[in-house]
Tab-separated table of C-alpha atoms in Angstrom:
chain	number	residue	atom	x	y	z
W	8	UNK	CA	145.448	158.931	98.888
W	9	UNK	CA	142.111	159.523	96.762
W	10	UNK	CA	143.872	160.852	93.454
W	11	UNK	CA	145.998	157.325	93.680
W	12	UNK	CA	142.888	155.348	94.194
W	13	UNK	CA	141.480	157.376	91.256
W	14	UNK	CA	144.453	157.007	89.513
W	15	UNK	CA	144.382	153.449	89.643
W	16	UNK	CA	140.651	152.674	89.701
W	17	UNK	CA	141.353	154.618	86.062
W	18	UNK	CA	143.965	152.747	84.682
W	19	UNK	CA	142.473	149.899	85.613
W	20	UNK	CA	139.431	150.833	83.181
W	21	UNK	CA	140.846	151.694	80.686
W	22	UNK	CA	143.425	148.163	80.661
W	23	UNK	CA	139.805	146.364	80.912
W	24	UNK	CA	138.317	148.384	78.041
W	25	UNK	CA	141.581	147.495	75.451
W	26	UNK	CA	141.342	143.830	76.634
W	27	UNK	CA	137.598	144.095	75.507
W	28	UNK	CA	138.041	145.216	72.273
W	29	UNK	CA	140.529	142.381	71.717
W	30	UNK	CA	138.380	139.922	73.409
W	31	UNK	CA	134.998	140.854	71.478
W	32	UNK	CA	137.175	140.912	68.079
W	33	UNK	CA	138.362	137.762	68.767
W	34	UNK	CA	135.232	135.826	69.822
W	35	UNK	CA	132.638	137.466	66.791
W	36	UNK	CA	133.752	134.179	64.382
W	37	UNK	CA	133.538	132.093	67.045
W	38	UNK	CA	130.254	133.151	68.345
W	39	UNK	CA	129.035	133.157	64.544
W	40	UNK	CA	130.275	129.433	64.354
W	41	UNK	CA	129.094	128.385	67.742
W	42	UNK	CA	125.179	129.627	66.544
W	43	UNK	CA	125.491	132.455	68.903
W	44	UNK	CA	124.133	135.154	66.767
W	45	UNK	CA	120.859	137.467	66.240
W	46	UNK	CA	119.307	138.645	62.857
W	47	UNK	CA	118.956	142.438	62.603
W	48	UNK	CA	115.006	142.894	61.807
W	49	UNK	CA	115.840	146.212	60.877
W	50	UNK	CA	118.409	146.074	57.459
W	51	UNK	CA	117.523	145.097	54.069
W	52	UNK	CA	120.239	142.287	54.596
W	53	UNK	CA	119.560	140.179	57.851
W	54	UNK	CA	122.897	139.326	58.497
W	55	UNK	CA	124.169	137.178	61.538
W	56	UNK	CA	125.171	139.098	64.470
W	57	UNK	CA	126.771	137.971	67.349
W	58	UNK	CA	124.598	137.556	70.580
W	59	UNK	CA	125.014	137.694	73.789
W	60	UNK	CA	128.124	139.576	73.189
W	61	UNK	CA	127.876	141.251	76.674
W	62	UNK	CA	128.765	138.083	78.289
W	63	UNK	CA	132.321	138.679	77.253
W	64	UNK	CA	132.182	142.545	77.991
W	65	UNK	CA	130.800	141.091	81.807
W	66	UNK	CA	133.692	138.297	81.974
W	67	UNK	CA	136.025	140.733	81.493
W	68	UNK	CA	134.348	143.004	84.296
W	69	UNK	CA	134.031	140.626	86.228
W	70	UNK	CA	138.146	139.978	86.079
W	71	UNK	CA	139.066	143.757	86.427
W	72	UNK	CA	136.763	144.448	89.551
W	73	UNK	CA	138.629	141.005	91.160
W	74	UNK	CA	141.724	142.705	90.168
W	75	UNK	CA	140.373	145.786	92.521
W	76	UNK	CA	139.872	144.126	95.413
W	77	UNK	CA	143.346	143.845	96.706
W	78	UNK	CA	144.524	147.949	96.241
W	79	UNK	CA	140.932	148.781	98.006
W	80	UNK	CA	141.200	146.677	100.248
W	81	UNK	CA	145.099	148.348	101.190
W	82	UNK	CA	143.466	151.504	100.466
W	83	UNK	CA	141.093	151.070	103.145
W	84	UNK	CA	143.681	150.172	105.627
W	85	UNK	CA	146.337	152.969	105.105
W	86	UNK	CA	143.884	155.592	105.278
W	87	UNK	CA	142.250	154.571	108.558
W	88	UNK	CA	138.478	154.784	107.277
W	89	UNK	CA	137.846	152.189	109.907
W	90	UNK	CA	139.558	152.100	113.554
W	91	UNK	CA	139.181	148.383	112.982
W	92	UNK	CA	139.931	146.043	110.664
W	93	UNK	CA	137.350	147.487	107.641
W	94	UNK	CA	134.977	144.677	107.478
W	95	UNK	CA	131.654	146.937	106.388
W	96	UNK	CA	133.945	147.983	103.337
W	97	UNK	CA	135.027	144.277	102.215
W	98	UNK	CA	131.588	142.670	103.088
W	99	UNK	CA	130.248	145.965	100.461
W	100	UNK	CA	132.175	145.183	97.782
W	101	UNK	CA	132.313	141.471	97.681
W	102	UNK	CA	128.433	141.623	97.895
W	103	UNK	CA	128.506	143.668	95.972
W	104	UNK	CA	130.245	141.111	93.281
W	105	UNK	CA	128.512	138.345	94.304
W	106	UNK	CA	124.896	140.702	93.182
W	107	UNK	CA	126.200	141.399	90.178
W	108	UNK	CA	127.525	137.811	89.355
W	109	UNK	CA	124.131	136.212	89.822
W	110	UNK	CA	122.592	139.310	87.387
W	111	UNK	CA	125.102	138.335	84.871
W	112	UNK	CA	124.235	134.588	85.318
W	113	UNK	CA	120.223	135.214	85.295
W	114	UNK	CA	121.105	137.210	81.840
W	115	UNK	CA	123.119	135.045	80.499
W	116	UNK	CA	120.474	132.284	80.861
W	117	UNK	CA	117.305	134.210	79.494
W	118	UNK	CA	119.418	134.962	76.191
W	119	UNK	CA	120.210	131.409	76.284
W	120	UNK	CA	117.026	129.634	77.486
W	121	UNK	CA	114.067	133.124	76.860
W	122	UNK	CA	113.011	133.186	80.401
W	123	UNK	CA	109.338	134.048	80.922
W	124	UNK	CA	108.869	138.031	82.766
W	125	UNK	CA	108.048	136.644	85.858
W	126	UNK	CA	111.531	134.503	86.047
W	127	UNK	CA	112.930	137.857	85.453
W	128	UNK	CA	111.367	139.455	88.140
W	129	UNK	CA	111.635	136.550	90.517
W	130	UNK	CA	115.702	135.977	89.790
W	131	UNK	CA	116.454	139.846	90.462
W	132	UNK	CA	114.913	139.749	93.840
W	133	UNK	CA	117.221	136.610	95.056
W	134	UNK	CA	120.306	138.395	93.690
W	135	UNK	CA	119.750	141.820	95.276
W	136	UNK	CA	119.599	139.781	99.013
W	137	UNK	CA	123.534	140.085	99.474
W	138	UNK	CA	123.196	143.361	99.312
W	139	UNK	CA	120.431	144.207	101.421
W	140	UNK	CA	121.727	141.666	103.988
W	141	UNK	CA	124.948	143.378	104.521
W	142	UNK	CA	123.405	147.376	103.960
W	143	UNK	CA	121.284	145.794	107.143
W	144	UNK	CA	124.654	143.745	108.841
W	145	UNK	CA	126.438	146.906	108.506
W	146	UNK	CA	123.918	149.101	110.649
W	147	UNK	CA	123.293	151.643	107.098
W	148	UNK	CA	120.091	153.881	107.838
W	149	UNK	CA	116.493	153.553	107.368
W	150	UNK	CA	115.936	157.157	108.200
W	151	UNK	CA	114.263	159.413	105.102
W	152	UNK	CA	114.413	163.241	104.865
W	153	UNK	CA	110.842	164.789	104.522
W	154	UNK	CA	110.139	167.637	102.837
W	155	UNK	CA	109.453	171.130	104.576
W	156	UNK	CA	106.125	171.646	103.274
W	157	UNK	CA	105.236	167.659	105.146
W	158	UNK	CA	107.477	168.590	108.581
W	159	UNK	CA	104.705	170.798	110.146
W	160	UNK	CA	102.229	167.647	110.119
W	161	UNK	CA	104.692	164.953	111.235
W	162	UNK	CA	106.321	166.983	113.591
W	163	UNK	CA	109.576	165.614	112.685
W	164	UNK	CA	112.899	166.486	109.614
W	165	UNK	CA	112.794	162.654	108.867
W	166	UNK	CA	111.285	159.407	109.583
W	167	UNK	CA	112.474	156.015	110.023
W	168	UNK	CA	110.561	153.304	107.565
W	169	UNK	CA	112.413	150.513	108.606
W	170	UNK	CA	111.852	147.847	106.498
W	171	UNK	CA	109.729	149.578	103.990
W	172	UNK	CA	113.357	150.768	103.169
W	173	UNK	CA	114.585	147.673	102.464
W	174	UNK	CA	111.337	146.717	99.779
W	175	UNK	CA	111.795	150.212	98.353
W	176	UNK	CA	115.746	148.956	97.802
W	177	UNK	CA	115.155	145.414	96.625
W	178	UNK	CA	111.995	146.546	94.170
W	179	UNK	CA	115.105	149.096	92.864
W	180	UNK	CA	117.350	146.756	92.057
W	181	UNK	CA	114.257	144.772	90.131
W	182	UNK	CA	113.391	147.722	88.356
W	183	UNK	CA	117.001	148.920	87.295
W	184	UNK	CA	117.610	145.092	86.019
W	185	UNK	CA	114.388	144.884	84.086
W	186	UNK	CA	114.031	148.722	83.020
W	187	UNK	CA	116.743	148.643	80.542
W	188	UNK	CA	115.575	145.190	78.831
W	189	UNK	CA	112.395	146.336	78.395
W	190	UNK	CA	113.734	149.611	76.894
W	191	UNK	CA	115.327	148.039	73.643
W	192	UNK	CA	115.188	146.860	69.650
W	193	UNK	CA	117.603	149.050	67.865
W	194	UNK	CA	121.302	149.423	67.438
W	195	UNK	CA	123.269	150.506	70.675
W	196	UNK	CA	119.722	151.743	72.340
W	197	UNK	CA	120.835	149.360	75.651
W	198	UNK	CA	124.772	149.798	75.565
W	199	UNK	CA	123.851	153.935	75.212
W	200	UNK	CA	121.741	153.619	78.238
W	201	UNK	CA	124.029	151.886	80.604
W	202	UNK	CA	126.657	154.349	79.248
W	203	UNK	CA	124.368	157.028	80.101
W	204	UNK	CA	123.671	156.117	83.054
W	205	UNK	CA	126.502	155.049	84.997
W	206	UNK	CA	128.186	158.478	84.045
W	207	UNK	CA	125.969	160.602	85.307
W	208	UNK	CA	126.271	158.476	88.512
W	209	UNK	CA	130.096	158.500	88.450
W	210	UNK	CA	129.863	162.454	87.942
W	211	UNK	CA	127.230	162.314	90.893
W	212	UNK	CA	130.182	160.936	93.303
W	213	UNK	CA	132.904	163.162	91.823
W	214	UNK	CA	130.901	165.957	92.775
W	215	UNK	CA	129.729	164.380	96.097
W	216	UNK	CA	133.602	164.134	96.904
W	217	UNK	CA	133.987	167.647	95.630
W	218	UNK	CA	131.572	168.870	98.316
W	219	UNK	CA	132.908	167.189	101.146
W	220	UNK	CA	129.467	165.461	102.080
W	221	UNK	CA	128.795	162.098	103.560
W	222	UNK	CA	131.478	159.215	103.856
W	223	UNK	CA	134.192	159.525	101.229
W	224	UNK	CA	134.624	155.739	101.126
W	225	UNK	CA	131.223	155.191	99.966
W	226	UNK	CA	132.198	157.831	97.284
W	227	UNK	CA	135.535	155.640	96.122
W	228	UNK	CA	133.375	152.314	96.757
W	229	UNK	CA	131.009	153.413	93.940
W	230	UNK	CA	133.716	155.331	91.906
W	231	UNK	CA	135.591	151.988	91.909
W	232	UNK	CA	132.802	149.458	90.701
W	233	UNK	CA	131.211	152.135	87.689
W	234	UNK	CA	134.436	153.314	86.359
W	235	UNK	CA	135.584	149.847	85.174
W	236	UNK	CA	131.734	149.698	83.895
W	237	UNK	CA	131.864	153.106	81.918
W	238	UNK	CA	135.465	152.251	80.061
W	239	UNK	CA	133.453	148.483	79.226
W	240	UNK	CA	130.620	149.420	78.174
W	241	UNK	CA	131.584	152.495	75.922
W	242	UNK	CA	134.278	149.583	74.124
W	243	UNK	CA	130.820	147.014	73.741
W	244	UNK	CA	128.928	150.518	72.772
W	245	UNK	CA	131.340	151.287	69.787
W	246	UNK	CA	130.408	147.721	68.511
W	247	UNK	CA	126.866	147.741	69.344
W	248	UNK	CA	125.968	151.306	67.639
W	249	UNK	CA	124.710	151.468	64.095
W	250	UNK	CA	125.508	149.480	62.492
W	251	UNK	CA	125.783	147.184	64.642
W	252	UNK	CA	128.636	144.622	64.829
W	253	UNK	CA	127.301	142.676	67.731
W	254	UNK	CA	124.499	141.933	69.741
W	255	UNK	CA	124.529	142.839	73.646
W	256	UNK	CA	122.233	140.380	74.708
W	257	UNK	CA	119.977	140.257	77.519
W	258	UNK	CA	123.061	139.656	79.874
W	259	UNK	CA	124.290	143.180	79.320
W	260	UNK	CA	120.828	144.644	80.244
W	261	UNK	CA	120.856	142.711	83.868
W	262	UNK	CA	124.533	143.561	83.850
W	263	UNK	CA	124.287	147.246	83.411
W	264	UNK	CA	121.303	147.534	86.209
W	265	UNK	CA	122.069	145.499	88.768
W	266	UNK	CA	125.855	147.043	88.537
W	267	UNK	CA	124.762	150.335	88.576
W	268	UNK	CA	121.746	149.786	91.228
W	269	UNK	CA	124.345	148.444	93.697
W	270	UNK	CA	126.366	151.658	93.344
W	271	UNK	CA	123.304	153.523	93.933
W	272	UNK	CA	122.265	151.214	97.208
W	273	UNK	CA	125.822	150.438	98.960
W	274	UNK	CA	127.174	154.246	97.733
W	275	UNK	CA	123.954	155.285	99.836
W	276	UNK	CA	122.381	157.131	97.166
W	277	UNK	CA	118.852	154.940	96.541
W	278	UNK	CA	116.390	157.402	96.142
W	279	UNK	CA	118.778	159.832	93.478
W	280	UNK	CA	119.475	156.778	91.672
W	281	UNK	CA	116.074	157.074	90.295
W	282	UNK	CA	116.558	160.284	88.623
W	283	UNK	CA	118.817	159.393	86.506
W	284	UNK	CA	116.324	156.762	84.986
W	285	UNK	CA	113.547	159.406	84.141
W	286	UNK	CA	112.776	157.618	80.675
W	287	UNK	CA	113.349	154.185	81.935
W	288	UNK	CA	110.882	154.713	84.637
W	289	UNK	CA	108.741	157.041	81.516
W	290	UNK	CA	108.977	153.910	79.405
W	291	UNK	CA	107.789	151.051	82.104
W	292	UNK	CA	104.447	153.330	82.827
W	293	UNK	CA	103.962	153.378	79.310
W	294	UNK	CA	104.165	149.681	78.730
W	295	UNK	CA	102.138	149.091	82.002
W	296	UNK	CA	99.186	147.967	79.748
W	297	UNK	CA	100.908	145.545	77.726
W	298	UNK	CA	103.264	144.011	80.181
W	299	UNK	CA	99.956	143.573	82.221
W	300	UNK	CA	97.903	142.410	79.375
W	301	UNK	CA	95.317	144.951	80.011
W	302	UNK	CA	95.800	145.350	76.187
W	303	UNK	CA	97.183	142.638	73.829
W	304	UNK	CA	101.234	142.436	73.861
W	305	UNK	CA	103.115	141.188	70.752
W	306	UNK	CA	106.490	139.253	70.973
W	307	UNK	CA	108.282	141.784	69.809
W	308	UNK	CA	107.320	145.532	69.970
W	309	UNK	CA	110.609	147.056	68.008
W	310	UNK	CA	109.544	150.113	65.248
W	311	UNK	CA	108.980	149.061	61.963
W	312	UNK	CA	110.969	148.843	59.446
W	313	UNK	CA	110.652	149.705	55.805
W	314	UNK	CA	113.061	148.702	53.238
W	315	UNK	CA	111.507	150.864	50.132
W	316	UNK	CA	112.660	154.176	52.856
W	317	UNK	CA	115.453	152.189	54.832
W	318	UNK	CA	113.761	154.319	57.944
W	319	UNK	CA	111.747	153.081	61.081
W	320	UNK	CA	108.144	153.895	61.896
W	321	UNK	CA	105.857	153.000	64.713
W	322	UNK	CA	105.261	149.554	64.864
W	323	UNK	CA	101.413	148.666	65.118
W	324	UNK	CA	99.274	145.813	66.268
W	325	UNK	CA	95.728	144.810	65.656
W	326	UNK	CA	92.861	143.399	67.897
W	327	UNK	CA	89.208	143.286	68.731
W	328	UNK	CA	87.216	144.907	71.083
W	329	UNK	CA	86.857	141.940	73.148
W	330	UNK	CA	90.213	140.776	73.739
W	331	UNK	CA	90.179	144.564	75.368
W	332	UNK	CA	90.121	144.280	79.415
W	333	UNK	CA	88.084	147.383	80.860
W	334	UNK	CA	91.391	149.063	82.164
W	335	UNK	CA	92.426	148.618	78.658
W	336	UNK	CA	89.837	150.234	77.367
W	337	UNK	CA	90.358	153.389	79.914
W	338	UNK	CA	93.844	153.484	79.008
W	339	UNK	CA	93.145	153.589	74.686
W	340	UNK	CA	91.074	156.533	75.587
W	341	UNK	CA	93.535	158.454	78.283
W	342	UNK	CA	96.385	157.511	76.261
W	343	UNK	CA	94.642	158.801	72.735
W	344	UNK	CA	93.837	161.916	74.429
W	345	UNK	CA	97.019	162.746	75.302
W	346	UNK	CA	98.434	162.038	71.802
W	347	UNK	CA	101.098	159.267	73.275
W	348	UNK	CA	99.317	156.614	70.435
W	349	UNK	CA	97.797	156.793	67.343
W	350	UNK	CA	94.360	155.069	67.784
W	351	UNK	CA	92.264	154.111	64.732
W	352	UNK	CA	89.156	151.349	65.195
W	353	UNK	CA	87.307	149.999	62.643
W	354	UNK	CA	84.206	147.661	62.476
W	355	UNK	CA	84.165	144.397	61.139
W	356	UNK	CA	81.098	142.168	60.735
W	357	UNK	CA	79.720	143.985	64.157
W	358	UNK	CA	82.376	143.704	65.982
W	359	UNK	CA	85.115	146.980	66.578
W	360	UNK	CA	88.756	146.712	66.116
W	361	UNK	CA	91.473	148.959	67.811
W	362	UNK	CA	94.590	150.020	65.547
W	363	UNK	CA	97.364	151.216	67.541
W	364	UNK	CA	101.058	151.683	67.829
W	365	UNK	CA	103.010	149.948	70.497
W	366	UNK	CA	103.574	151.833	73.821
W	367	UNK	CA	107.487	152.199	73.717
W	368	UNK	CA	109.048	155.293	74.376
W	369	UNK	CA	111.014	154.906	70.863
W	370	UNK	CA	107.493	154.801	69.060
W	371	UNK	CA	106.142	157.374	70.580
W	372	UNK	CA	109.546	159.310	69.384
W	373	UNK	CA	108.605	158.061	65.899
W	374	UNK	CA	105.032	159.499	66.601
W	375	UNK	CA	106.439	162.963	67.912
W	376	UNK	CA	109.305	162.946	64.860
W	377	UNK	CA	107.529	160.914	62.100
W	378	UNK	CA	109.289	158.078	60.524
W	379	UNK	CA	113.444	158.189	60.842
W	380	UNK	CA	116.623	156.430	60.024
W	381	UNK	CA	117.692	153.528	62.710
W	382	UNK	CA	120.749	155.722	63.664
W	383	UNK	CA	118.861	158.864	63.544
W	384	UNK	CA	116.333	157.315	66.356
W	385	UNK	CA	119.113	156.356	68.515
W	386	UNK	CA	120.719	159.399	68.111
W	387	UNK	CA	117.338	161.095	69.283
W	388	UNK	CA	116.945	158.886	72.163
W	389	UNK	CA	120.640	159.665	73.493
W	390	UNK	CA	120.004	163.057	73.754
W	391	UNK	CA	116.838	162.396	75.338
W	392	UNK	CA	118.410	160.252	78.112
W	393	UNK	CA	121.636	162.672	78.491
W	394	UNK	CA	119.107	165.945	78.933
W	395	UNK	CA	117.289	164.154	81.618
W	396	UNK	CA	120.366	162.983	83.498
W	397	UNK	CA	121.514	166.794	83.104
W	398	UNK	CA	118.041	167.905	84.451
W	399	UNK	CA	118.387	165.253	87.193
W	400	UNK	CA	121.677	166.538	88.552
W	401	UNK	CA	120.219	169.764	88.397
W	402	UNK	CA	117.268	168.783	90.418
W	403	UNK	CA	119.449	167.124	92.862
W	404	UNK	CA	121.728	169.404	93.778
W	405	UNK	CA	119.731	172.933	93.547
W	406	UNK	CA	116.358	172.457	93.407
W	407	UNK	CA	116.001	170.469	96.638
W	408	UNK	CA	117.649	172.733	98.918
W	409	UNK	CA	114.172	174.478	98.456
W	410	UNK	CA	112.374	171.234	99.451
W	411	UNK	CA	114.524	170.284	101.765
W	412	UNK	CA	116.500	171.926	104.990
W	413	UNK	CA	119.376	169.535	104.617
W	414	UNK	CA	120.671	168.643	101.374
W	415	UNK	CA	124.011	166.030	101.361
């Protein structure tokens, strides 16, 4: 029965990716005329892109993973996963829907209505309940797997945290919704990370199936919400990439993480998931001091662009001493020492004046490459993001079978 659901769960991906491309061709004028659109900051020619063109991409989701519901659900049935009616699978995946719905909505209304960042952190938290609710309804464990060199001072393989579990799950699904918004500014940058992403965690199950460990529904549950995903996304990706023909929006970003961190929670897989966002997580430390205000944070932080050169180079910012806090100050120095910026102070009528770049993982690429063409950056970045998902399912399954006695 698995190749059918495969099968299907394929099919069914690839009939929502050709209705995208329709859909999104169709609705660019109408977006245009509607004064949905963007400006690109960095062409010569700002011309009007359409934004929040992963609204429609989502819709269409949206309709495709409804369209699931009924062969899982039969699926389900005829292969006896349950010896009762299988409840724990349809509460899953309709909350599932109902987590990633509310994402979609919360996006939808910060492109619409530029939600402040603690709206975006509050929303998040509301939509992940469902899911924690029914991981909790449906008995799911608590229980952790230490590591050997920590057994011989608990005395125990694993530990129950209980509710710490759930926090740890709920700030996930936070992070995964904010980590790819924050990690933007150039053509196809977010669509390439969801894409990224949600394959390596759709190879994770196929290989998790291959092996015969754990529950194989939870396997097809998560197979069967980021397939769809991966055929949508790579359809909104071909329009997003340089140059771009649309905008994604900031509904996309909450989209793509909630969507994928719901996999990663209700395909019992929470604490891999994070792996396989090893510059996302890179990229949030790094911006710790701006998104904090321990240093000065401009609107926008995107690399600069230069229309003599038609390439991108760090993008820098300006300010005094004393609009430095004293972790800021710590951080300049740590940060300088390391060669992650490129500090330069000045003095001005007494008073000392930082020069730095922002702290974004793409200007620090510009810092570590020098000054590049938009598509040459992104390109950079996507091979930065696929060797770290390659290292990841490395890590996961090899290198912990010598940290850990048990490795599923």
């Amino acid at each position: 029965m698995l190749p059918t659901t495969l099968l299907v769960v394929s099919c069914v991906s690839i009939f929502g990716a050709f209705i995208t491309h329709n859909v999104i061709n169709h609705y660019i004028p109408v977006f245009i005329a509607r004064n949905l659109y963007g400006q690109d900051q960095c062409k010569k020619e700002k011309s009007k892109v359409p934004e929040p063109m992963g609204a429609i991409a989502a819709a269409v989701y949206s309709i495709v993973i409804l369209a699931l519901i009924p062969f899982m659900f039969y699926e389900w049935m005829s292969v006896g996963v349950s010896e009762v009616y299988p409840y724990i699978q349809l509460l899953a995946f309709l909350s599932a829907i109902i987590s990633i719905w509310t994402a979609i909505s919360l996006g939808f209304a910060d492109d619409i209505l530029d939600l402040r960042w603690r709206d975006k952190l509050l929303f998040p938290t509301f939509s992940s309940l469902p899911v924690l609710i029914v991981y909790h309804v449906c008995g799911h464990s608590t229980t952790i797997l230490l590591p050997n060199f920590v057994v011989p001072y608990i005395g125990h393989q694993s530990i129950n945290i209980g509710f710490l579990f759930y926090i740890y799950m709920g700030m996930l699904m936070v992070f995964c919704t904010n980590s790819i918004n924050i990690l933007a500014g150039i053509n196809g940058i977010e669509a390439s990370q969801g894409l990224i992403i949600s394959t390596t965690v759709a190879i994770y199950n196929i290989i998790q199936l291959i092996r015969g460990e754990g529950i194989q529904w939870h396997q097809t549950f998560s197979l069967a919400i980021i397939l769809p995903f991966i055929a949508i996304n790579y359809t909104l990706y071909r329009f997003n990439r340089y140059p771009a023909k649309v905008f994604v929006g900031d509904t996309f970003c909450y989209w793509a993480g909630m969507t994928i961190a719901v996999v990663g929670i209700l395909g019992h897989f929470p604490k891999t998931l994070l792996l396989f966002f090893v510059p996302q997580i890179f990229n949030f430390l790094f911006s710790i001091p701006q998104l904090f205000k321990w240093v000065p944070c401009p609107r926008h932080r995107l690399p600069k662009y230069d229309e003599k050169t038609d390439k991108l180079s760090m993008s820098k910012f300006e300010f005094s001493e004393k609009q430095t806090k004293f972790l800021g100050k710590i951080v300049l120095k740590v940060f300088s020492t390391f060669g992650l910026i490129d500090l330069t102070t000045t003095t001005k009528e007494d008073e000392t004046f930082y020069h730095v770049n922002n702290f974004t993982i793409l200007n620090l690429l510009l810092k570590i490459f020098g000054p590049m063409h938009e598509s040459d950056l992104a390109r950079v970045f996507i091979i930065v993001q696929i060797t770290c998902s390659v290292i990841a399912l490395f890590v996961r399954f090899y290198f912990a079978s010598f940290v850990y006695d048990i490795v599923r």
